[in-house]
mmCIF file of C-alpha atoms and ligand atoms in Angstrom:
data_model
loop_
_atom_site.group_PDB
_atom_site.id
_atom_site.type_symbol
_atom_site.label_atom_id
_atom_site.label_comp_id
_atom_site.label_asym_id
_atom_site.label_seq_id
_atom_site.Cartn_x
_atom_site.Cartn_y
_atom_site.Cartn_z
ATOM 1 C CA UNK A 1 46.435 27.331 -26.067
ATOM 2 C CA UNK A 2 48.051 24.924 -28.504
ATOM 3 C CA UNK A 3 46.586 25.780 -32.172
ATOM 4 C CA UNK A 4 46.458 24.193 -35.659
ATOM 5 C CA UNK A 5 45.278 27.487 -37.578
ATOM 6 C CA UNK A 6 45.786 25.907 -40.802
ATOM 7 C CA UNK A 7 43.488 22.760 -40.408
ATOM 8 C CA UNK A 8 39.609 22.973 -40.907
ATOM 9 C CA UNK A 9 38.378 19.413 -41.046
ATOM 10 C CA UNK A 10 34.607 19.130 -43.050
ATOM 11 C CA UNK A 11 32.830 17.888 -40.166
ATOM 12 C CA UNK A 12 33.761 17.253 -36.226
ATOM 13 C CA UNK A 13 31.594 15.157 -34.474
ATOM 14 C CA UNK A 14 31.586 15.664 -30.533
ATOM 15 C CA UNK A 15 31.148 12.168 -28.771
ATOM 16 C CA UNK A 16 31.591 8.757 -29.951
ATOM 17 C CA UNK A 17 28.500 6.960 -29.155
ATOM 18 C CA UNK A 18 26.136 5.277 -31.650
ATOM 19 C CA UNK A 19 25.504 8.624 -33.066
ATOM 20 C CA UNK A 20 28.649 9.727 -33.053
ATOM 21 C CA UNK A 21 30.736 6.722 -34.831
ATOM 22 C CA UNK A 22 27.656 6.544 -37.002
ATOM 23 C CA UNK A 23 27.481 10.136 -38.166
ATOM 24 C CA UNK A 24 31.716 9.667 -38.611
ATOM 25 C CA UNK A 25 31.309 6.349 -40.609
ATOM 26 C CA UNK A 26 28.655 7.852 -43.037
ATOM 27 C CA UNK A 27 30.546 11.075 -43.152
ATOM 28 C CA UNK A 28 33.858 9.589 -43.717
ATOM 29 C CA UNK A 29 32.091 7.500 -46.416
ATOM 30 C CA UNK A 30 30.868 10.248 -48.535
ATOM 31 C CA UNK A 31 34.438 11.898 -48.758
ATOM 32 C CA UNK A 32 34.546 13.841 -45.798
ATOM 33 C CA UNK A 33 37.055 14.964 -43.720
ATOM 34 C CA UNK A 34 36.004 13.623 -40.592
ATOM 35 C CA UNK A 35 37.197 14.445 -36.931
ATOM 36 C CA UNK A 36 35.131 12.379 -33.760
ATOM 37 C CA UNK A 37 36.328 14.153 -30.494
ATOM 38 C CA UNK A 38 35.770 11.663 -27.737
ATOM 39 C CA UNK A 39 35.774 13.039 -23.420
ATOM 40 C CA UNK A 40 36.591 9.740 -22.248
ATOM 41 C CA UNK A 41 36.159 6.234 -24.178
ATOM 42 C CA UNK A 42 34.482 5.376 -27.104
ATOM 43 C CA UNK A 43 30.714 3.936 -27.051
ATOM 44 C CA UNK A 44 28.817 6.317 -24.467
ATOM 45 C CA UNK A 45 26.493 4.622 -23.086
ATOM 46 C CA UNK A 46 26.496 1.250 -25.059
ATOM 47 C CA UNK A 47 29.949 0.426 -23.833
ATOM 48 C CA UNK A 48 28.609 -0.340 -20.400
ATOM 49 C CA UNK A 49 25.918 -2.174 -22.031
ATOM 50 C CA UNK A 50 26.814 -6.198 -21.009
ATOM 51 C CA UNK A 51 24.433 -7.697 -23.544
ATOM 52 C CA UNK A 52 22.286 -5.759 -26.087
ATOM 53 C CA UNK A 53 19.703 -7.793 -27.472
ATOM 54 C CA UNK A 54 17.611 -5.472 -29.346
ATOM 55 C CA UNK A 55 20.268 -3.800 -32.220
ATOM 56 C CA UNK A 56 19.780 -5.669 -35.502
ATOM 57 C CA UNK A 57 21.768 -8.073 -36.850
ATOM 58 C CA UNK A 58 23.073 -9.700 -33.930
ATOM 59 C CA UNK A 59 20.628 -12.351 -33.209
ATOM 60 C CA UNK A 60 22.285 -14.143 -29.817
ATOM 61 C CA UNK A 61 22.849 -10.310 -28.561
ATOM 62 C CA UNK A 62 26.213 -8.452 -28.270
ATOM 63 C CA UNK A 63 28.205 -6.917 -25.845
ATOM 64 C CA UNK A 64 28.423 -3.262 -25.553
ATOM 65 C CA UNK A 65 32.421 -2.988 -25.891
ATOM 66 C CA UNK A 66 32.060 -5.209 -29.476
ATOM 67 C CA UNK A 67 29.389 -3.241 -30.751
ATOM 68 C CA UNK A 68 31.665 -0.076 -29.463
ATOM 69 C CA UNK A 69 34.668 -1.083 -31.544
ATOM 70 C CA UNK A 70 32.454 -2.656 -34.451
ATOM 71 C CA UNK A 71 31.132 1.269 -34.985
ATOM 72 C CA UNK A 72 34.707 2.483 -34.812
ATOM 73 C CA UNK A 73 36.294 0.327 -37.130
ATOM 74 C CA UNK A 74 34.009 0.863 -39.572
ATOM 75 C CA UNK A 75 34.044 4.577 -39.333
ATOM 76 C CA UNK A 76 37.871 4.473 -39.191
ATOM 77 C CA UNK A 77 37.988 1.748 -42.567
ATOM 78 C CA UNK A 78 36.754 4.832 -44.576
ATOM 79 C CA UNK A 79 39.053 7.248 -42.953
ATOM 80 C CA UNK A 80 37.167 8.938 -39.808
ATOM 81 C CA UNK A 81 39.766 10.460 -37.196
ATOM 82 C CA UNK A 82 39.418 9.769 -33.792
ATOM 83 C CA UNK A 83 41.212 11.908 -30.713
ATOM 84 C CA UNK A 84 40.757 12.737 -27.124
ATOM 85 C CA UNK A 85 39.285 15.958 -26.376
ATOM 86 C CA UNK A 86 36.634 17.444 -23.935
ATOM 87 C CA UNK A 87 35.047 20.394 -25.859
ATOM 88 C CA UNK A 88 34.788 23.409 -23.183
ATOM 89 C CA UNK A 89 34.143 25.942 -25.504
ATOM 90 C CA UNK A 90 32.410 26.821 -28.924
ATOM 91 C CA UNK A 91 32.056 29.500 -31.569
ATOM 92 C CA UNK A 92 29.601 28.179 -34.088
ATOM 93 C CA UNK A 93 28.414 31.303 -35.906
ATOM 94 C CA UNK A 94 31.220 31.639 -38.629
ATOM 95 C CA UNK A 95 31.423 29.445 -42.146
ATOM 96 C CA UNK A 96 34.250 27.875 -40.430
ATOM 97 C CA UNK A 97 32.901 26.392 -36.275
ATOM 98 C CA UNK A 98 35.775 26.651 -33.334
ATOM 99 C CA UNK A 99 35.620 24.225 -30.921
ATOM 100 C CA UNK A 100 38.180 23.907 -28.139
ATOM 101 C CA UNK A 101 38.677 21.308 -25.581
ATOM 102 C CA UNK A 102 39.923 20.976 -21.783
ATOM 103 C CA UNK A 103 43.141 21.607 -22.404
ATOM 104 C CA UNK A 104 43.480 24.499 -24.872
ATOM 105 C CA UNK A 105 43.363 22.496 -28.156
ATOM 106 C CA UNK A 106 41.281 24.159 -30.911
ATOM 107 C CA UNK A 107 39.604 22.592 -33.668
ATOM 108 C CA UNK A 108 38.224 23.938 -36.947
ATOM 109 C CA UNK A 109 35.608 22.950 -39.276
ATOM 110 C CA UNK A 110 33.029 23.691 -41.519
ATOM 111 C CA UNK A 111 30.078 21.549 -39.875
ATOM 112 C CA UNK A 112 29.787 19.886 -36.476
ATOM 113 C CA UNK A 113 27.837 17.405 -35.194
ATOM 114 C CA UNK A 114 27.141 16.777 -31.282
ATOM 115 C CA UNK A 115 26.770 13.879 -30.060
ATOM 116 C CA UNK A 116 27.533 14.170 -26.493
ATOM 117 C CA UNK A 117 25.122 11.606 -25.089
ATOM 118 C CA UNK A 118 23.783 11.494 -21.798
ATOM 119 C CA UNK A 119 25.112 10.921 -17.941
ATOM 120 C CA UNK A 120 23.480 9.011 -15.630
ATOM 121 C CA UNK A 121 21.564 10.531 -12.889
ATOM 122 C CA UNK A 122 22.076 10.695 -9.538
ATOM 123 C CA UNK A 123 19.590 10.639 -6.637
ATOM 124 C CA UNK A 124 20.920 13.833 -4.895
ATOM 125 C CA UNK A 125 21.140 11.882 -1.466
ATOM 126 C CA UNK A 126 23.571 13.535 0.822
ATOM 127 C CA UNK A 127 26.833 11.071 1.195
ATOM 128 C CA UNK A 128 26.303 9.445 -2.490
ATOM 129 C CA UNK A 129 29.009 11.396 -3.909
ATOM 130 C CA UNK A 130 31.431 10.632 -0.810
ATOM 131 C CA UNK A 131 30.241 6.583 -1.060
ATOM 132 C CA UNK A 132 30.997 7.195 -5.059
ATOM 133 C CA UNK A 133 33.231 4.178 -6.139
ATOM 134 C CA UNK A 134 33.257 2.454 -2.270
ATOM 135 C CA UNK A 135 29.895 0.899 -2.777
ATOM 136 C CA UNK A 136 27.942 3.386 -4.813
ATOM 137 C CA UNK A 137 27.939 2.737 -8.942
ATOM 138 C CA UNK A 138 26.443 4.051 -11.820
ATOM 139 C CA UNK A 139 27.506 1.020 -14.248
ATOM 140 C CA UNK A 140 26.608 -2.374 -13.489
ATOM 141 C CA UNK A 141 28.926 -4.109 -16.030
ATOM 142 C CA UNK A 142 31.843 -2.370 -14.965
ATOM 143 C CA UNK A 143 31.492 -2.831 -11.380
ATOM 144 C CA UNK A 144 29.284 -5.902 -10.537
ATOM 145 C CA UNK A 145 32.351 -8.152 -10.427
ATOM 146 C CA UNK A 146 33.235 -6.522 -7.214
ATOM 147 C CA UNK A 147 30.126 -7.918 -5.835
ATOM 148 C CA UNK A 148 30.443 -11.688 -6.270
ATOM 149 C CA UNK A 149 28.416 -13.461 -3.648
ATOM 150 C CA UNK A 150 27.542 -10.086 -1.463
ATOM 151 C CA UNK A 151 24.011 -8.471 -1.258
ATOM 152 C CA UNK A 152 23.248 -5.051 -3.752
ATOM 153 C CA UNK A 153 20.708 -2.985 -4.504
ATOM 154 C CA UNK A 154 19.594 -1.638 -7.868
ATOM 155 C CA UNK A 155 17.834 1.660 -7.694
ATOM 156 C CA UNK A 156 15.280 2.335 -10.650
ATOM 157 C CA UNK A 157 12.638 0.758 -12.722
ATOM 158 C CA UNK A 158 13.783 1.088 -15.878
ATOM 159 C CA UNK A 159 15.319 -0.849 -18.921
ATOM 160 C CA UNK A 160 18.443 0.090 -17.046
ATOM 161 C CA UNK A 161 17.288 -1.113 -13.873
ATOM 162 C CA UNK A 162 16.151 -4.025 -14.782
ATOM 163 C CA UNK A 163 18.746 -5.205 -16.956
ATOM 164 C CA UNK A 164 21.313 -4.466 -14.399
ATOM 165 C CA UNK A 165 19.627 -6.126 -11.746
ATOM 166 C CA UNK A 166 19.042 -9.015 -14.093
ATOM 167 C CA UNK A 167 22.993 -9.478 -14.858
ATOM 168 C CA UNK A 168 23.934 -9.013 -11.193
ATOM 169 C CA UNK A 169 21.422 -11.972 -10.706
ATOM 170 C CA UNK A 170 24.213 -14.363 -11.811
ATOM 171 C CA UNK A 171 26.943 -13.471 -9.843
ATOM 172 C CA UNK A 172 25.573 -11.798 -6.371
ATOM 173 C CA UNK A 173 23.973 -13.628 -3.293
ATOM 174 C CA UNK A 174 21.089 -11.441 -3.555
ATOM 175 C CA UNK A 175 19.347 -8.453 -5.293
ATOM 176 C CA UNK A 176 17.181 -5.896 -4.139
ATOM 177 C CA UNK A 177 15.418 -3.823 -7.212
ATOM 178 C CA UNK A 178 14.288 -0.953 -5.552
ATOM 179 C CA UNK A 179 11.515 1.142 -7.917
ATOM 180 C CA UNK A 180 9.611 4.130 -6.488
ATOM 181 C CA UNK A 181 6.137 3.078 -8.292
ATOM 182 C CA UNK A 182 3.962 -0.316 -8.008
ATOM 183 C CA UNK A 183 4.733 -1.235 -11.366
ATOM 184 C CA UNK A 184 8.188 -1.196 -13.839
ATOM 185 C CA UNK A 185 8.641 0.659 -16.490
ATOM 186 C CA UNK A 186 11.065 -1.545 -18.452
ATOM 187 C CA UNK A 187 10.071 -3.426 -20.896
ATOM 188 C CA UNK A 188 8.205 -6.820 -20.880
ATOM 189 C CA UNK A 189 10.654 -8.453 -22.206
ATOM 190 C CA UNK A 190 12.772 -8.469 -18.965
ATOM 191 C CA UNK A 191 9.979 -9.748 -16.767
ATOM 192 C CA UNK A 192 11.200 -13.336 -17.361
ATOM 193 C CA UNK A 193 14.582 -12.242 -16.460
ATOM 194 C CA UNK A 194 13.486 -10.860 -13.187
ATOM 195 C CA UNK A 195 12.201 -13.690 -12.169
ATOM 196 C CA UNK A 196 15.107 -15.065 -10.219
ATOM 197 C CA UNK A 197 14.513 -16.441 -6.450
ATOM 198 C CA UNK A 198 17.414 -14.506 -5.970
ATOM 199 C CA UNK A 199 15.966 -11.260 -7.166
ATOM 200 C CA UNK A 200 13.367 -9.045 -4.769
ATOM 201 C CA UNK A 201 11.268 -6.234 -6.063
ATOM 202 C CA UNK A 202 10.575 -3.945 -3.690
ATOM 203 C CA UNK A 203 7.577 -1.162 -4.996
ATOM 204 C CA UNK A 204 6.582 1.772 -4.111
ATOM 205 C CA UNK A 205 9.523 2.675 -2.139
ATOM 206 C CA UNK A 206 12.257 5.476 -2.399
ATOM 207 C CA UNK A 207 15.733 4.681 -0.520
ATOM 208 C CA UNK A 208 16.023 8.093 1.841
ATOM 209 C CA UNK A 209 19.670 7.671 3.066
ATOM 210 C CA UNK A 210 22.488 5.167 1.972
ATOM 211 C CA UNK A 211 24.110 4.125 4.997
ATOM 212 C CA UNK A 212 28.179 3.875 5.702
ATOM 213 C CA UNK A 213 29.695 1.517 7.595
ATOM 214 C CA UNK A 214 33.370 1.139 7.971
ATOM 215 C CA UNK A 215 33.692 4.067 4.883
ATOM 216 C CA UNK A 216 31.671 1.916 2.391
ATOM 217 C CA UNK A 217 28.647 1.113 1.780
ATOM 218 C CA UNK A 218 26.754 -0.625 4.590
ATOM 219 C CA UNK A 219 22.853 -0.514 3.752
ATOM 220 C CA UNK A 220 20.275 1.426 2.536
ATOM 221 C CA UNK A 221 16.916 3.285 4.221
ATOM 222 C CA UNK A 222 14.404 2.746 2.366
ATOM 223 C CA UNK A 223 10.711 4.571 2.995
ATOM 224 C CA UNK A 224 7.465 3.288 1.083
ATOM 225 C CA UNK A 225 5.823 5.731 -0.605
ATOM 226 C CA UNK A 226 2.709 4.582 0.079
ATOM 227 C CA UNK A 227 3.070 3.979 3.810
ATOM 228 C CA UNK A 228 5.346 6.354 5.287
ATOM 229 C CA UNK A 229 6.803 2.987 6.834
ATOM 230 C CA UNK A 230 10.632 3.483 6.872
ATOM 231 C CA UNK A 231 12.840 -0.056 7.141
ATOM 232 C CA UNK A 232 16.947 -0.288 6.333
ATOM 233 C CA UNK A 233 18.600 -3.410 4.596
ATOM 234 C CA UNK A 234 21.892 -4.439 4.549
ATOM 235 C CA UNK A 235 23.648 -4.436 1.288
ATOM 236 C CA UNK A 236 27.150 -4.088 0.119
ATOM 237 C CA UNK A 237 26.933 -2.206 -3.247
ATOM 238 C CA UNK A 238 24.129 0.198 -4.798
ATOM 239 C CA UNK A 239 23.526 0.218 -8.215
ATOM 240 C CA UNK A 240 21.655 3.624 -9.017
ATOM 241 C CA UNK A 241 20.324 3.501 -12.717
ATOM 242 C CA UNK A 242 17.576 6.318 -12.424
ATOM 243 C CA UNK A 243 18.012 7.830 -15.934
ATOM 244 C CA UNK A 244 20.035 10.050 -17.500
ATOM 245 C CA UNK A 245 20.881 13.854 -17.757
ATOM 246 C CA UNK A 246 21.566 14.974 -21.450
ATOM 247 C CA UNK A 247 25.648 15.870 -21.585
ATOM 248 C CA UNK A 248 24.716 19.425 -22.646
ATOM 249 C CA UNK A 249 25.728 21.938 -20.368
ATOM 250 C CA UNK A 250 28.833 22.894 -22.353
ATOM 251 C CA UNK A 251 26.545 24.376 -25.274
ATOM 252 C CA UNK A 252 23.884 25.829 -22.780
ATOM 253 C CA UNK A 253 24.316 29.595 -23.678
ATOM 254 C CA UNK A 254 24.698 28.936 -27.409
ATOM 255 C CA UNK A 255 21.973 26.401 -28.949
ATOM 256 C CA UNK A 256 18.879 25.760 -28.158
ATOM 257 C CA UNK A 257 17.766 23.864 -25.440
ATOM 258 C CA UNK A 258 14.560 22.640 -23.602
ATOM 259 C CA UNK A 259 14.023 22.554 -19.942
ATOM 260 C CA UNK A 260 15.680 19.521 -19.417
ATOM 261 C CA UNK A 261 18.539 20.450 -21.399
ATOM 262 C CA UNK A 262 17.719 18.041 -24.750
ATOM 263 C CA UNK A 263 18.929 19.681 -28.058
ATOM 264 C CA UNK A 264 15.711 21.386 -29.658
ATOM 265 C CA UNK A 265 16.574 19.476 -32.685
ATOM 266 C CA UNK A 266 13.575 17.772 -34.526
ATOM 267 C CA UNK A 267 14.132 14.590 -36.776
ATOM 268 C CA UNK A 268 16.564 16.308 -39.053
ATOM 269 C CA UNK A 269 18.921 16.542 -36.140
ATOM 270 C CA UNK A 270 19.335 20.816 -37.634
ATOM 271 C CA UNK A 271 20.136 22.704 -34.499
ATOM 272 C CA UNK A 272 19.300 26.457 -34.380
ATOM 273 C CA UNK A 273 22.666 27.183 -35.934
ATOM 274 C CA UNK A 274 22.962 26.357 -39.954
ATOM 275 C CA UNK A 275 25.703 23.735 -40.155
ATOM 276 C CA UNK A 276 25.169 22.383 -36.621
ATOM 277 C CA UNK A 277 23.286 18.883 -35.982
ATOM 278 C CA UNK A 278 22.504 17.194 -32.428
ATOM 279 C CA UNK A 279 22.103 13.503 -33.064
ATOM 280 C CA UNK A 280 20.980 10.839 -30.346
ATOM 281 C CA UNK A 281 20.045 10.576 -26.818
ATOM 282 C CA UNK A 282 21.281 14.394 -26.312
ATOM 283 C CA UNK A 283 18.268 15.239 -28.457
ATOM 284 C CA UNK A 284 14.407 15.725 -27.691
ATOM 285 C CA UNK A 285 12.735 12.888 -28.889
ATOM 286 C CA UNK A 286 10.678 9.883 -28.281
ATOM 287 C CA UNK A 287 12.479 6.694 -28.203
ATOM 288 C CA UNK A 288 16.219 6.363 -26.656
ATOM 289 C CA UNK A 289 17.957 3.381 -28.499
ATOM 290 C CA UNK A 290 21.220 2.637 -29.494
ATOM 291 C CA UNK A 291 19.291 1.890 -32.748
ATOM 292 C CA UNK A 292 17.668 5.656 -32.624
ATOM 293 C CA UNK A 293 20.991 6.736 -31.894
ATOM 294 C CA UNK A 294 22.903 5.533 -35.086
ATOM 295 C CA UNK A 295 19.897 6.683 -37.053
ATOM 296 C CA UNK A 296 20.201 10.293 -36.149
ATOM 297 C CA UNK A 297 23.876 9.795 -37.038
ATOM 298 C CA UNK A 298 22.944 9.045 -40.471
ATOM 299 C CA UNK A 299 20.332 11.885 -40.731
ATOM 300 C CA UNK A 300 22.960 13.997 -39.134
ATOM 301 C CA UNK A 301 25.229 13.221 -41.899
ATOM 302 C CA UNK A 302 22.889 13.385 -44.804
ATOM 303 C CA UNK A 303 22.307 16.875 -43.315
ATOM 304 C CA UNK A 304 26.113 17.690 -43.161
ATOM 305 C CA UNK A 305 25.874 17.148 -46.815
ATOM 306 C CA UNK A 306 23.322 19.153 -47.865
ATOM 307 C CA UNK A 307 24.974 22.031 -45.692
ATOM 308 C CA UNK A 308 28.329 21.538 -47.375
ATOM 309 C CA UNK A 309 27.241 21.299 -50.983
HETATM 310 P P1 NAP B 401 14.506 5.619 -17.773
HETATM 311 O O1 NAP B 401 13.801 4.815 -18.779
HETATM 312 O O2 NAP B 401 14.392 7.087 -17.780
HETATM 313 O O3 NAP B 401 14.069 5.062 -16.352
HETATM 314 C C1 NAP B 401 14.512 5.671 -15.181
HETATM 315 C C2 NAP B 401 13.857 4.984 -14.018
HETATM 316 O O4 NAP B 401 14.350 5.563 -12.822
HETATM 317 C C3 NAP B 401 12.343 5.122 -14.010
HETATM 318 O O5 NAP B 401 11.776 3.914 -13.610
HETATM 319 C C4 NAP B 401 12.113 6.232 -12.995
HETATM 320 O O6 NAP B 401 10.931 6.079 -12.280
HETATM 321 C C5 NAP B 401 13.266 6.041 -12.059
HETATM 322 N N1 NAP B 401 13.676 7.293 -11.436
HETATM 323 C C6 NAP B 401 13.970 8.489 -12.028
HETATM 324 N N2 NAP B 401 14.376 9.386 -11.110
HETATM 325 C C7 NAP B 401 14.347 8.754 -9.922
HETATM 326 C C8 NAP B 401 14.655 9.154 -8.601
HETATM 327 N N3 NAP B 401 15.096 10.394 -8.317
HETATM 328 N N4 NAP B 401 14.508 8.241 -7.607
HETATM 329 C C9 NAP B 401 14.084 6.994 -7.880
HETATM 330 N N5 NAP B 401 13.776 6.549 -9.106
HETATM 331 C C10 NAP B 401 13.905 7.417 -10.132
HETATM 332 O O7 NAP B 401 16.095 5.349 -17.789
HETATM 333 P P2 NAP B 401 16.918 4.041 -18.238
HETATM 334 O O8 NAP B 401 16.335 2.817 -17.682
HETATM 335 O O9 NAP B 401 18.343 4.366 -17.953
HETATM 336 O O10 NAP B 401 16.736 4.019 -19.803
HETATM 337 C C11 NAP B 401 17.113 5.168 -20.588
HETATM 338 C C12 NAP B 401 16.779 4.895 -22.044
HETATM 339 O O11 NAP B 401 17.624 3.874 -22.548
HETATM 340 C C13 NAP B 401 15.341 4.392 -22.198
HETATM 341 O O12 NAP B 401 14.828 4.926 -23.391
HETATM 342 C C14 NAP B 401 15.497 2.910 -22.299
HETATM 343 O O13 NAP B 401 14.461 2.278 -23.020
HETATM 344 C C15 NAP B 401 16.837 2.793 -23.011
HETATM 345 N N6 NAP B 401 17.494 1.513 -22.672
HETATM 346 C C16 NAP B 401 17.234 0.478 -23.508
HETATM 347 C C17 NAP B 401 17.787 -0.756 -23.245
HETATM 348 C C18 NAP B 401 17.492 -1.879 -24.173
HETATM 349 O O14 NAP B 401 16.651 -1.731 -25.034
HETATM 350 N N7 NAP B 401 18.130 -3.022 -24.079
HETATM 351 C C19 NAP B 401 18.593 -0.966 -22.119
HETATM 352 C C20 NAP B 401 18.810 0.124 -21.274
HETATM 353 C C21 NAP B 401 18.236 1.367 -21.563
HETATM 354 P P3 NAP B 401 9.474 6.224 -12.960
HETATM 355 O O15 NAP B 401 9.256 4.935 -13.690
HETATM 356 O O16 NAP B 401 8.587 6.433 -11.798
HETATM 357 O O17 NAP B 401 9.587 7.408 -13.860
#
C-alpha cells in the first residue's frame, strides 16, 4: 500500500462526469483543495454522447468528448487535481475520509463527494458477455464505425436507444430498433430522427438469444411479447442501450442505498454521513441529465462548504 500520510486534500470527488468536474470546478473556485479521482476516462457517460443537443449554451449541439474536456479545463483553470484511481475501499466516519483505490493508493480528505455515475445494463442473455466487443456494444459512438454499411440492432426504447439508433442511421445499411413495449419512451423530439427508410422499429418484442456465427455476432432471436411468435434476423452488431445500473457497489455496506442501489441522497446531495455528498445519476432522483448532473455538482459543492466552514 503506497501512502501519502501527510496530505489531506479539502474535498475528493470520486468520478469525473458532469457532476464530478462540476462539483471540482466550483470547489476549486471557492479555494479548495480539490482532488477528482477518475476509474477510467473523464466524462462518464457524456463522453460517449456523439451529439448532445439539450445542455445550454450550445445551440448547434456538442459532442460528448468537447463538452468532457470543456468541464475539465475549467475545473483545472482554478486549480482542481485530476488522477487515476478506482476507489475499492472507504472509511468515511472520521473528520478526516480515507479512500483507497485498486492499487493500494490512499487518499485523505476532509469532505468527499461521489460521483461515480452509472454503467450500462446488460440484458443477462447467456453468450452476451462471450460476444462482448465481437459484435455486442454498449456505446454506439465508440463502436458504430465498425459497422459501416452492415446490418445492427439497437436494443431499448429509450433516449439512449433512440439516439443511437438514430446516429447509426448514417453510416449502416440498416437498423433494427428493437423495444420490448408498443410505444418509445424517448423523447419526442427524436421521432423525426427515427424516421429514416433505413431505420425499422420493431415493438413489442424482446430478443431471447443473440446468435454466433463464425465467433461474432451473427443475428438475433427475437420473440414478440404479445404473440409468443419467435423469428431471428441477421445482423452484424448489437447495440444494447437498456439503461443503466448506478456505479455503487463499492460503497454498498457503508451509505445508504435504495433497492436499486441509487444514493439515498435528496436534493442537497447530503449522504447519511456528515461531510459526504452523492451528486448525479448515482443518486435517487427524477430526471437524469447531463444538465441535472452538473447541478448536483454545484449543490454538492455549496454543501462541501457549509460542512467545512
Ligand atoms: P432509460 O431511459 O432507462 O431507458 C431504458 C430503455 O430500455 C427503456 O425503454 C426500457 O424499456 C428498456 N429496457 C430496460 N431493461 C430492459 C431489458 N432487460 N430488456 C429490454 N429492454 C429493456 O435509459 P437510457 O435511454 O439509457 O436513458 C438514461 C437517462 O439518460 C434517461 O434519463 C434519459 O432521458 C437520459 N438521456 C438523455 C439524453 C438526451 O437528453 N439527449 C440522451 C440519452 C440519455 P421500458 O420503456 O419498457 O421501461
Amino acid at each position: 500500500m503506497s501512502e501519502n500520510m501527510e496530505k489531506v486534500y479539502d474535498v475528493i470527488v470520486v468520478g469525473s462526469g458532469p457532476a464530478g468536474l462540476t462539483a471540482a470546478l466550483y470547489c476549486a473556485r471557492a479555494g479548495y483543495e480539490t482532488l477528482v479521482l477518475e476509474k477510467y476516462i473523464p466524462g462518464g457517460q457524456m463522453v460517449t454522447s456523439n451529439e448532445i443537443e439539450n445542455y445550454p449554451g450550445f445551440p448547434e449541439a456538442v459532442d460528448g468528448f468537447t463538452l468532457t474536456m470543456n468541464m475539465k479545463k475549467q475545473a483545472e483553470r482554478f486549480g482542481a487535481k485530476q488522477t487515476y484511481g478506482n476507489v475499492t475501499a472507504l472509511r468515511l466516519d472520521g473528520d478526516v475520509k480515507i479512500l483507497e483505490t485498486e492499487d493500494g493508493t490512499v487518499y485523505r480528505a476532509k469532505s468527499v463527494v461521489l460521483a461515480p455515475g452509472a454503467a450500462p445494463r446488460t440484458l443477462g442473455l447467456l453468450n452476451e458477455d462471450a460476444l462482448r466487443g465481437k459484435g455486442v456494444s454498449y456505446c454506439a459512438t465508440c463502436d458504430g464505425a465498425f459497422y459501416k454499411d452492415k446490418t445492427v440492432a439497437v436494443i431499448g426504447g429509450g433516449d439512449t436507444a433512440a439516439g443511437d439508433a438514430a446516429f447509426l442511421s448514417a453510416m449502416c445499411k440498416k437498423v433494427y430498433l428493437i423495444h420490448r413495449r408498443d410505444r418509445l419512451r424517448a423523447s419526442k423530439s427524436y421521432e423525426k430522427k427515427l424516421d429514416k427508410p433505413n431505420i425499422e422499429i420493431v415493438f413489442d418484442t424482446v430478443t431471447d438469444e443473440i446468435l454466433e456465427k463464425d465467433g461474432k455476432v451473427g443475428g438475433l432471436r427475437l420473440r414478440n411479447v404479445k404473440t409468443d411468435e419467435v423469428c431471428e434476423i441477421e445482423v452484424n452488431g448489437v447495440f444494447v442501450a437498456v439503461g443503466n445500473v448506478p456505479a455503487t457497489d463499492f460503497v454498498r455496506d457503508i451509505l445508504d442505498l435504495d433497492e436499486n442501489g441509487y444514493f439515498m441522497a435528496g436534493e442537497s446531495t447530503k449522504t447519511n454521513v456528515p461531510g459526504v455528498f452523492a451528486a448525479g445519476d448515482c443518486r435517487k432522483k427524477t430526471l437524469r441529465q447531463i444538465v441535472t448532473a452538473a447541478a448536483d455538482g454545484a449543490v454538492a459543492a455549496h454543501g462541501v462548504e457549509e460542512y467545512l466552514s
